[in-house]
XYZ file of C-alpha atoms in Angstrom:
625
model
C 118.327 -20.883 113.276
C 118.839 -20.141 109.324
C 120.633 -17.036 108.539
C 118.918 -14.406 106.793
C 120.536 -13.395 103.512
C 122.531 -10.639 103.075
C 121.861 -7.380 101.049
C 124.732 -8.098 99.014
C 122.933 -11.647 97.985
C 120.052 -10.412 97.490
C 121.546 -7.851 94.847
C 123.335 -9.756 93.065
C 120.155 -12.459 92.887
C 118.335 -9.339 91.247
C 121.163 -8.306 89.310
C 120.950 -11.919 87.406
C 117.534 -11.461 87.464
C 117.015 -8.670 85.746
C 120.199 -9.027 83.374
C 119.609 -8.393 79.880
C 120.436 -11.496 77.407
C 121.677 -10.279 74.032
C 121.153 -12.404 71.395
C 123.684 -14.002 69.260
C 124.648 -12.101 66.109
C 123.570 -14.120 62.901
C 126.931 -13.975 60.273
C 125.940 -12.162 57.134
C 125.981 -14.939 54.619
C 123.878 -16.687 56.984
C 122.339 -20.229 55.716
C 124.661 -19.556 52.222
C 127.949 -21.153 53.348
C 125.961 -24.767 54.023
C 123.891 -23.870 50.654
C 126.598 -23.734 48.875
C 127.770 -27.418 49.810
C 124.450 -28.850 49.363
C 124.557 -27.345 45.769
C 128.279 -28.938 45.105
C 126.735 -32.281 46.380
C 124.282 -31.583 43.657
C 126.533 -30.765 40.701
C 127.890 -34.044 41.588
C 124.888 -35.512 40.753
C 124.393 -34.499 37.587
C 128.176 -34.922 36.958
C 127.614 -38.647 37.886
C 124.216 -38.215 35.272
C 126.336 -37.109 32.376
C 128.725 -39.623 32.703
C 125.942 -42.016 32.820
C 124.274 -40.960 29.975
C 127.211 -41.518 27.112
C 127.771 -44.673 28.424
C 123.983 -45.649 28.981
C 124.270 -46.520 32.886
C 122.390 -46.701 35.682
C 119.521 -43.786 35.271
C 121.142 -40.833 34.409
C 117.680 -39.003 34.124
C 116.930 -39.465 37.505
C 120.169 -39.017 38.697
C 120.042 -35.224 36.452
C 116.796 -34.502 38.196
C 118.120 -35.319 41.668
C 120.950 -32.998 40.846
C 119.443 -29.949 39.755
C 116.126 -30.572 42.588
C 118.909 -30.629 45.050
C 120.372 -27.523 43.321
C 117.396 -25.477 43.040
C 114.873 -26.283 46.036
C 116.985 -25.604 48.872
C 118.300 -22.003 47.779
C 114.790 -21.365 46.363
C 113.276 -22.113 49.854
C 115.401 -19.788 52.376
C 114.844 -17.168 50.206
C 111.553 -17.387 50.462
C 111.631 -16.889 54.405
C 110.822 -13.794 56.052
C 114.003 -13.571 57.926
C 116.354 -13.775 54.779
C 118.405 -10.836 55.503
C 119.789 -8.483 51.708
C 123.180 -9.743 52.292
C 121.959 -13.527 52.553
C 119.563 -12.918 49.825
C 122.199 -11.844 47.577
C 124.985 -14.564 48.246
C 122.311 -16.603 47.422
C 120.991 -15.846 44.592
C 124.419 -15.217 43.523
C 125.364 -18.980 44.177
C 122.244 -20.433 42.637
C 122.784 -18.315 38.999
C 126.359 -19.717 39.237
C 125.165 -23.437 39.918
C 122.782 -23.635 37.388
C 125.111 -22.665 34.611
C 127.929 -25.166 35.594
C 125.078 -27.800 34.766
C 125.412 -26.358 31.368
C 129.043 -26.596 31.668
C 129.271 -30.091 32.760
C 126.825 -30.797 30.060
C 129.787 -29.606 27.937
C 133.181 -29.242 29.394
C 135.512 -29.231 27.029
C 134.018 -27.530 23.842
C 130.970 -25.895 22.642
C 128.004 -28.167 21.761
C 124.748 -26.294 21.073
C 123.982 -24.710 17.659
C 124.167 -21.450 18.358
C 127.204 -21.662 19.981
C 129.298 -22.535 16.891
C 127.958 -19.238 15.068
C 129.209 -16.981 17.657
C 132.428 -19.082 17.932
C 132.986 -18.188 14.390
C 132.800 -14.258 14.969
C 134.910 -14.587 17.573
C 137.178 -15.964 15.772
C 137.575 -13.958 12.428
C 138.035 -10.833 15.296
C 140.834 -12.398 16.600
C 141.916 -13.790 12.545
C 141.597 -10.634 11.237
C 141.921 -8.036 14.095
C 138.746 -5.856 12.914
C 135.079 -6.320 13.114
C 132.367 -6.906 10.642
C 133.704 -10.023 8.838
C 130.756 -12.252 6.756
C 130.226 -14.440 8.976
C 128.063 -17.257 6.383
C 126.773 -18.865 9.513
C 124.985 -15.989 10.698
C 125.209 -13.066 9.379
C 123.553 -10.967 11.941
C 126.190 -11.879 14.235
C 129.112 -9.880 12.540
C 126.867 -7.086 13.048
C 126.112 -7.346 16.739
C 129.807 -7.786 18.195
C 129.509 -7.285 21.811
C 130.050 -10.766 22.891
C 132.377 -11.695 20.643
C 134.699 -8.744 20.832
C 134.604 -9.132 24.731
C 135.527 -13.066 24.491
C 138.203 -11.866 21.664
C 139.871 -9.742 23.853
C 140.230 -11.970 26.357
C 141.861 -14.433 24.614
C 144.188 -12.231 23.239
C 144.891 -10.804 26.847
C 145.085 -13.897 28.656
C 146.427 -16.764 25.792
C 143.429 -19.154 26.667
C 141.065 -20.683 23.898
C 137.485 -19.300 22.878
C 135.762 -21.925 24.589
C 137.609 -20.558 28.034
C 137.075 -17.394 27.724
C 133.569 -17.964 26.372
C 132.866 -19.677 29.483
C 133.738 -16.659 31.651
C 132.122 -14.193 29.412
C 129.026 -16.366 29.845
C 128.824 -16.697 33.379
C 129.710 -13.008 34.362
C 126.871 -11.956 32.008
C 124.706 -14.267 33.323
C 125.595 -13.969 36.789
C 125.709 -10.170 36.527
C 122.075 -10.270 35.012
C 120.518 -12.036 38.058
C 121.964 -9.820 40.112
C 120.376 -6.839 38.596
C 117.353 -8.339 38.145
C 117.355 -9.217 41.810
C 118.622 -5.493 43.049
C 115.586 -3.940 40.299
C 112.585 -5.734 41.526
C 113.870 -5.512 45.180
C 113.778 -1.692 44.319
C 110.515 -1.636 42.404
C 108.704 -3.696 45.100
C 110.515 -1.896 47.792
C 110.964 -5.416 49.578
C 114.280 -7.440 48.851
C 112.706 -10.526 49.558
C 110.090 -9.931 46.743
C 112.938 -9.295 44.519
C 115.099 -12.984 45.584
C 111.416 -14.163 44.979
C 111.432 -12.796 41.437
C 114.901 -13.536 40.645
C 113.950 -17.214 41.727
C 111.070 -17.554 39.504
C 112.915 -16.093 36.312
C 115.104 -19.411 36.485
C 112.347 -21.266 36.381
C 112.027 -19.937 32.373
C 112.236 -22.754 29.853
C 115.749 -21.143 28.728
C 117.308 -20.785 31.947
C 119.237 -24.029 32.505
C 120.753 -24.520 29.042
C 119.816 -21.916 26.350
C 120.273 -18.944 28.209
C 123.616 -20.828 29.230
C 125.404 -20.915 26.318
C 127.412 -18.696 23.860
C 125.174 -16.258 22.252
C 124.079 -12.214 21.959
C 121.627 -12.515 24.112
C 123.160 -13.572 26.665
C 125.516 -10.775 27.381
C 122.722 -7.906 25.644
C 120.549 -9.258 28.704
C 122.430 -8.053 31.193
C 123.043 -4.616 29.357
C 119.537 -4.151 29.435
C 118.485 -4.854 32.953
C 121.393 -2.434 34.006
C 119.478 -0.305 31.797
C 116.634 -0.358 33.465
C 117.970 -0.662 36.796
C 119.912 2.212 36.437
C 116.860 4.426 34.840
C 114.785 2.974 37.825
C 117.069 4.560 40.436
C 117.526 7.746 37.900
C 113.665 8.183 38.004
C 113.511 8.420 42.295
C 116.696 10.109 42.592
C 116.330 14.213 43.429
C 119.917 14.188 43.892
C 120.897 16.068 40.862
C 124.542 15.273 40.549
C 124.003 11.411 41.770
C 120.938 11.644 38.542
C 122.890 12.775 36.047
C 125.582 9.905 36.370
C 122.551 7.521 36.993
C 121.595 9.156 33.819
C 124.813 8.670 31.875
C 124.986 4.894 32.825
C 121.685 4.334 31.734
C 122.365 5.714 28.127
C 125.752 4.125 28.037
C 123.971 0.950 28.884
C 121.246 1.066 26.486
C 124.058 2.078 23.425
C 125.692 -1.555 24.621
C 122.532 -3.529 24.349
C 122.036 -1.700 20.797
C 125.397 -3.003 19.448
C 124.648 -6.281 21.335
C 121.588 -8.100 19.877
C 118.460 -7.144 18.098
C 115.465 -8.212 19.720
C 117.003 -7.101 23.114
C 117.361 -3.814 22.373
C 114.273 -3.373 20.668
C 112.572 -4.713 23.779
C 114.085 -2.463 26.416
C 113.137 0.776 23.784
C 109.693 -0.414 23.888
C 109.559 -0.797 27.786
C 111.489 2.462 28.525
C 108.711 4.016 26.340
C 105.726 2.319 28.052
C 107.096 3.000 31.253
C 107.340 6.817 29.968
C 104.083 6.969 28.981
C 102.441 5.120 32.047
C 104.426 7.835 34.429
C 102.963 10.254 32.377
C 99.642 8.757 32.721
C 100.121 8.871 36.561
C 101.354 12.325 36.429
C 97.890 13.741 35.342
C 95.998 12.034 37.364
C 98.019 13.181 40.676
C 99.673 10.123 41.099
C 103.743 8.784 41.271
C 104.319 12.598 41.469
C 107.886 11.459 43.140
C 108.489 9.712 39.680
C 110.589 10.836 36.657
C 109.106 9.778 33.202
C 112.723 7.959 31.469
C 111.869 10.244 27.922
C 115.025 10.914 27.697
C 116.644 7.776 28.029
C 113.744 5.820 26.170
C 114.727 8.366 22.839
C 118.301 7.880 23.358
C 117.983 3.825 23.579
C 115.310 3.650 20.634
C 117.897 6.060 18.046
C 120.901 4.140 18.659
C 118.673 0.808 18.502
C 117.331 1.913 15.205
C 119.942 3.708 14.014
C 122.163 0.896 14.209
C 119.938 -1.543 12.356
C 120.237 1.267 9.539
C 123.565 1.630 9.274
C 125.343 -1.196 10.310
C 122.889 -4.413 10.521
C 120.091 -4.082 7.689
C 120.719 -7.546 7.911
C 119.017 -7.891 10.936
C 115.652 -7.558 9.048
C 116.174 -9.795 6.131
C 116.666 -12.457 9.087
C 114.112 -11.603 11.762
C 111.032 -10.942 9.594
C 110.516 -14.394 7.792
C 111.106 -16.300 10.970
C 108.397 -13.977 12.735
C 106.187 -13.845 10.107
C 106.063 -17.694 9.418
C 105.650 -18.089 12.945
C 102.622 -15.669 13.423
C 101.176 -16.869 10.348
C 101.446 -20.547 11.226
C 99.660 -19.518 14.645
C 97.150 -17.380 12.785
C 96.380 -20.405 10.806
C 96.032 -22.859 13.818
C 93.630 -20.491 15.369
C 91.627 -20.422 12.231
C 92.147 -24.399 12.069
C 90.485 -24.656 15.644
C 87.679 -21.882 14.929
C 86.782 -23.349 11.884
C 86.874 -26.994 10.842
C 87.873 -27.850 14.514
C 91.308 -29.097 13.418
C 95.012 -28.121 13.573
C 95.457 -28.592 10.526
C 98.817 -30.864 9.382
C 101.642 -27.984 10.050
C 101.068 -29.036 14.421
C 103.884 -29.486 16.020
C 104.030 -32.820 18.083
C 104.650 -31.600 21.861
C 107.746 -33.594 23.884
C 108.871 -35.102 20.672
C 112.106 -36.489 20.533
C 114.559 -38.942 19.061
C 113.914 -41.609 21.897
C 110.819 -43.645 21.915
C 108.262 -42.203 23.373
C 109.817 -38.894 24.284
C 109.616 -37.548 27.580
C 108.040 -40.080 30.125
C 105.043 -39.175 31.123
C 105.619 -37.869 34.735
C 107.210 -34.574 32.749
C 104.812 -34.063 30.268
C 102.080 -33.299 33.000
C 104.682 -31.090 34.984
C 105.411 -29.229 31.679
C 101.267 -28.988 31.873
C 101.240 -27.936 35.401
C 104.030 -25.572 35.161
C 103.023 -23.935 32.331
C 99.282 -23.962 34.279
C 100.878 -22.769 37.480
C 102.882 -19.426 35.815
C 99.779 -18.249 33.906
C 97.327 -18.541 37.277
C 100.077 -16.756 39.307
C 100.754 -14.136 37.110
C 97.197 -13.218 36.783
C 96.652 -13.627 40.582
C 99.797 -11.141 40.698
C 98.533 -8.419 38.416
C 95.060 -8.516 40.263
C 97.440 -7.783 43.612
C 99.100 -5.298 41.423
C 96.549 -3.227 40.399
C 94.585 -2.976 43.386
C 97.268 -0.891 45.209
C 96.497 2.591 45.049
C 99.582 3.738 43.912
C 101.692 0.921 41.884
C 104.809 1.588 40.874
C 104.784 2.857 37.205
C 107.459 0.279 35.977
C 105.484 -2.402 37.829
C 102.591 -1.376 35.858
C 104.161 -1.791 32.638
C 105.552 -4.869 33.162
C 101.798 -6.543 33.577
C 101.544 -6.452 29.491
C 103.241 -9.521 29.806
C 100.775 -11.184 31.250
C 98.195 -10.951 28.178
C 101.250 -11.733 25.975
C 101.985 -15.361 27.696
C 99.536 -17.149 26.149
C 99.776 -16.361 22.971
C 103.614 -17.580 22.826
C 102.305 -21.082 24.816
C 99.882 -21.523 21.109
C 102.749 -20.708 18.875
C 104.557 -23.320 20.400
C 102.259 -26.139 18.854
C 103.800 -24.810 15.403
C 106.774 -25.764 14.238
C 108.134 -23.026 12.646
C 106.554 -20.898 15.424
C 108.047 -23.311 18.544
C 111.539 -21.211 18.162
C 109.850 -18.209 18.309
C 108.017 -19.167 21.677
C 110.263 -20.530 23.174
C 113.243 -17.932 22.884
C 110.607 -15.390 23.472
C 110.528 -16.709 27.143
C 113.545 -14.909 28.508
C 111.498 -11.539 27.322
C 107.864 -12.776 29.346
C 109.551 -14.007 32.652
C 111.041 -10.855 33.257
C 107.766 -9.463 33.306
C 105.904 -12.353 34.793
C 108.410 -12.262 37.685
C 107.166 -9.489 39.634
C 103.684 -10.686 39.706
C 104.132 -14.291 40.488
C 107.105 -12.923 43.131
C 104.402 -10.991 44.801
C 101.652 -13.938 44.909
C 104.375 -16.462 46.764
C 104.751 -13.595 48.742
C 101.027 -12.990 49.924
C 100.818 -16.687 50.075
C 103.699 -17.259 52.522
C 101.315 -14.669 54.572
C 98.227 -16.655 54.672
C 96.628 -18.224 58.235
C 98.225 -21.424 57.829
C 101.007 -23.145 59.396
C 104.148 -21.766 58.793
C 105.775 -25.047 57.596
C 103.060 -26.007 55.637
C 102.870 -22.967 53.967
C 106.471 -23.444 52.719
C 105.798 -26.809 52.171
C 102.962 -25.669 49.372
C 104.943 -22.560 47.938
C 107.813 -24.817 47.684
C 106.402 -27.467 45.720
C 104.807 -24.983 43.688
C 108.005 -23.437 42.930
C 109.552 -26.673 41.893
C 106.858 -27.582 39.870
C 107.447 -24.623 37.670
C 111.326 -25.164 37.476
C 110.566 -28.640 36.283
C 107.897 -27.959 34.081
C 110.178 -25.062 32.660
C 113.560 -27.515 32.223
C 111.065 -29.946 30.235
C 109.487 -27.249 28.155
C 112.467 -25.986 27.016
C 114.848 -28.637 26.662
C 114.070 -32.422 25.159
C 114.813 -35.179 26.754
C 117.321 -36.767 24.040
C 119.319 -33.403 24.603
C 119.490 -32.639 28.080
C 122.201 -35.630 28.705
C 125.111 -36.274 26.683
C 124.120 -39.270 25.353
C 126.040 -41.310 22.507
C 126.036 -39.903 19.107
C 123.005 -38.894 17.558
C 123.197 -38.300 13.633
C 121.916 -34.538 12.773
C 121.296 -33.714 16.453
C 123.253 -30.748 17.960
C 124.473 -31.386 20.770
C 125.209 -35.749 20.695
C 125.666 -35.466 16.596
C 128.743 -33.261 17.388
C 131.680 -35.621 17.663
C 135.563 -35.767 17.570
C 135.228 -37.288 14.211
C 133.038 -34.452 12.727
C 135.451 -32.048 14.505
C 138.563 -33.120 13.044
C 137.302 -33.397 9.707
C 136.230 -29.841 10.418
C 140.261 -28.799 11.711
C 141.682 -30.511 8.965
C 139.772 -28.181 6.130
C 141.045 -25.871 8.196
C 144.843 -26.515 7.989
C 144.504 -28.243 4.461
C 142.187 -26.143 2.415
C 142.335 -22.537 1.527
C 140.701 -20.259 4.168
C 137.192 -19.468 3.125
C 136.833 -21.927 0.528
C 132.848 -22.264 -0.958
C 131.941 -25.415 0.619
C 128.774 -26.908 1.119
C 127.605 -30.039 3.971
C 124.853 -31.163 5.587
C 122.956 -28.756 8.294
C 124.829 -30.398 11.137
C 128.295 -30.324 9.941
C 128.437 -27.129 7.806
C 128.429 -25.624 11.299
C 131.828 -26.810 12.050
C 133.163 -26.796 8.935
C 131.930 -22.698 8.880
C 133.254 -22.095 12.682
C 136.000 -24.886 13.091
C 137.099 -25.223 9.739
C 136.952 -21.770 8.863
C 135.103 -22.396 5.148
C 132.519 -20.073 3.853
C 129.763 -23.136 4.589
C 126.867 -22.689 2.094
C 123.365 -21.606 3.245
C 120.715 -19.856 1.948
C 120.491 -17.698 5.060
C 123.747 -15.972 4.144
C 122.874 -15.500 0.475
C 124.508 -18.765 -0.938
C 122.975 -21.870 -1.894
C 121.205 -25.222 -0.338
C 124.027 -27.486 -0.813
C 121.578 -30.195 0.759
C 119.917 -30.561 -2.942
C 122.798 -31.348 -4.224
C 123.946 -34.196 -1.582
C 120.871 -35.693 -1.497
C 120.149 -35.641 -5.336
C 119.809 -39.071 -7.182
C 122.959 -38.456 -9.769
C 124.888 -35.327 -10.752
C 121.909 -33.634 -12.971
C 121.501 -30.806 -14.689
C 119.909 -29.142 -11.763
C 122.096 -30.479 -9.352
C 125.194 -29.383 -11.755
C 123.617 -25.571 -12.195
C 123.126 -25.376 -8.316
C 126.743 -26.115 -7.450
C 127.589 -23.379 -10.384
C 125.575 -20.876 -8.586
C 127.180 -21.336 -5.493
C 130.506 -21.602 -6.740
C 131.011 -24.244 -4.381
C 134.587 -25.982 -4.335
C 134.323 -28.856 -2.131
C 131.385 -30.929 -0.457
C 131.065 -32.594 2.871
C 129.530 -35.851 3.014
C 129.111 -37.408 6.209
C 127.436 -41.113 5.603
C 125.973 -41.528 8.728
C 122.896 -39.145 7.859
C 121.716 -42.510 6.932
C 120.366 -43.059 10.075
C 118.312 -39.711 10.039
C 116.637 -40.145 6.605
C 113.638 -38.920 7.953
C 115.178 -35.885 8.770
C 115.857 -35.317 4.872
C 112.647 -36.385 2.917
C 112.143 -32.933 1.618
C 115.353 -33.606 -0.701
C 114.658 -37.275 -1.399
C 112.615 -38.161 -4.289
C 111.559 -42.396 -4.716
C 115.238 -43.251 -3.885
C 117.446 -43.566 -0.790
C 120.255 -41.690 1.370
C 122.643 -44.780 0.019
C 121.704 -44.098 -3.570
C 121.970 -40.290 -3.522
C 125.685 -41.022 -1.218
C 126.426 -43.327 -4.217
C 126.784 -41.307 -6.734
C 129.959 -39.217 -5.108
C 131.623 -42.425 -6.735
C 131.783 -40.463 -9.771
C 135.156 -40.419 -11.427
C 134.981 -36.387 -12.021
C 134.899 -36.410 -7.857
C 138.223 -36.417 -5.910
C 138.020 -37.490 -2.046
C 140.375 -35.844 -0.567
C 139.319 -36.094 2.942
C 138.253 -40.016 4.300
C 137.274 -40.833 8.094
C 135.352 -43.638 7.224
C 132.111 -41.978 7.922
C 133.378 -38.393 6.452
C 134.442 -37.664 3.392
C 135.205 -34.222 1.510
C 135.410 -33.786 -1.836
C 136.253 -31.738 -4.583
C 133.459 -31.331 -6.538
C 134.539 -28.275 -9.367
C 135.208 -30.169 -11.835
C 131.343 -31.585 -11.936
C 130.481 -28.046 -12.630
C 133.346 -26.281 -14.195
C 133.081 -28.779 -17.107
C 129.480 -29.445 -17.247
């Protein structure tokens, strides 16, 4: 006979059935550490691609794309998942921003090489050499009047005993990562969803300037961080009812607005316009009995306007003279392009070739298609997101005012078709994507909630965000500059090599400081920065020395040009003959070789010769005329 189970055994079995299983506690950072390792592998591939590109090695472009997509796509996919907590999202945004910044660092790991970086290098060097602000910068006069980036870099140089290059890398890294984190925080608060904020930060990273241009040593980089901080602080202030906390937020927002005003002109103007528009939307909602829990940031907007325009009037009037022809020329060519389409049906001779480059054929077809697809996706997603925001019974006032970027975005695409408008349109993308990020993020969040399977949703959204990222990189950076390749004349970064840098440093150590000196468009950056000479440019009110360098002889016009600029030295790079098309406007029916041969004139004194680069003392040419 079997024995009946005892009461103790029955109780034990019942307790086992009723035991509550506690799920394992997830780590605070979630998948962020693993994805950081994946990003490291991606950076390794990018580094190999950079190395192969310098020797025309094994498929560097394919390695480059494999590397940056390995960095971007896993982070983007994880940030769009519903179970991502706030701590993990913040860590992922930080890691992604840092890894993409290091892509630019790997491109030029030993020195600055992008055009704008030399302009701000000069202002930083002036601060260090003179121990004061606002020294004249012949390369970019406005840089000296907006010295926030350069002041921070100079301070780090003096305190740490490091070079301007290494200090600049640190300052830009801090500013860039700080901006992305503040943007994520702002979008999270405005949308009341840290997931939407994280997706918005990812969307912003698809803008054409993010990978390279926004990572450069230039004054917009730090100004964007200050502007984003001002908006975030103003947003928290507008919703805070504790007066003590509100007062501190208000003061901090004013300080951030002031820092923006002395960092970069257009960023400060854009911030003031955003604050003013935001205030107007809040007031309009108040009149309709809505958004009563929001305060209009009129006071912050007013003080931002006072500091921005007061600084321009008092300290930086040169900014107006600098910006007016750039913006005016871009708008003029854009209107002419529209008139051509509407009138004769032709774009005119001023149309810019898309996807150009010095390599034969330019960008490959798949890159071109990705660029067009990315632009189309950005526009369609932003329109759909704007519709979703407007359908809400009570849209957030800040989100409502950001919708102005949706109709303005196509206008920038039109300007990309013009030679003078391209640069304006390209640089404006960093502004417009800050506005487009939130409607696109809302659309992506909505797509992730559709009825199709979760895997299909993730693959669909991942493909869309990947196309936007690829399209942004292609649209923002030409294929020949994306990787450090062999020497390419008249092109920054690939035209900056050791021979050119050595000539600039020779001038720094052997010629009187601030000597008036002329050179071709690329070498004038080097002699004006590393060489610490007064490089002749029309931007700083000087002469265009190329009218002399590429003249057939030292005729009366050439001598008069030298006299007008009081030019003592000319740097002649004989390698410009390989890029003669870039100087057609200065050449007549003669060649570059003929123009350069005139420097054998006995009145010129060759004081430096490295083979390709020669520096001449030409003072006798015009003083003895």
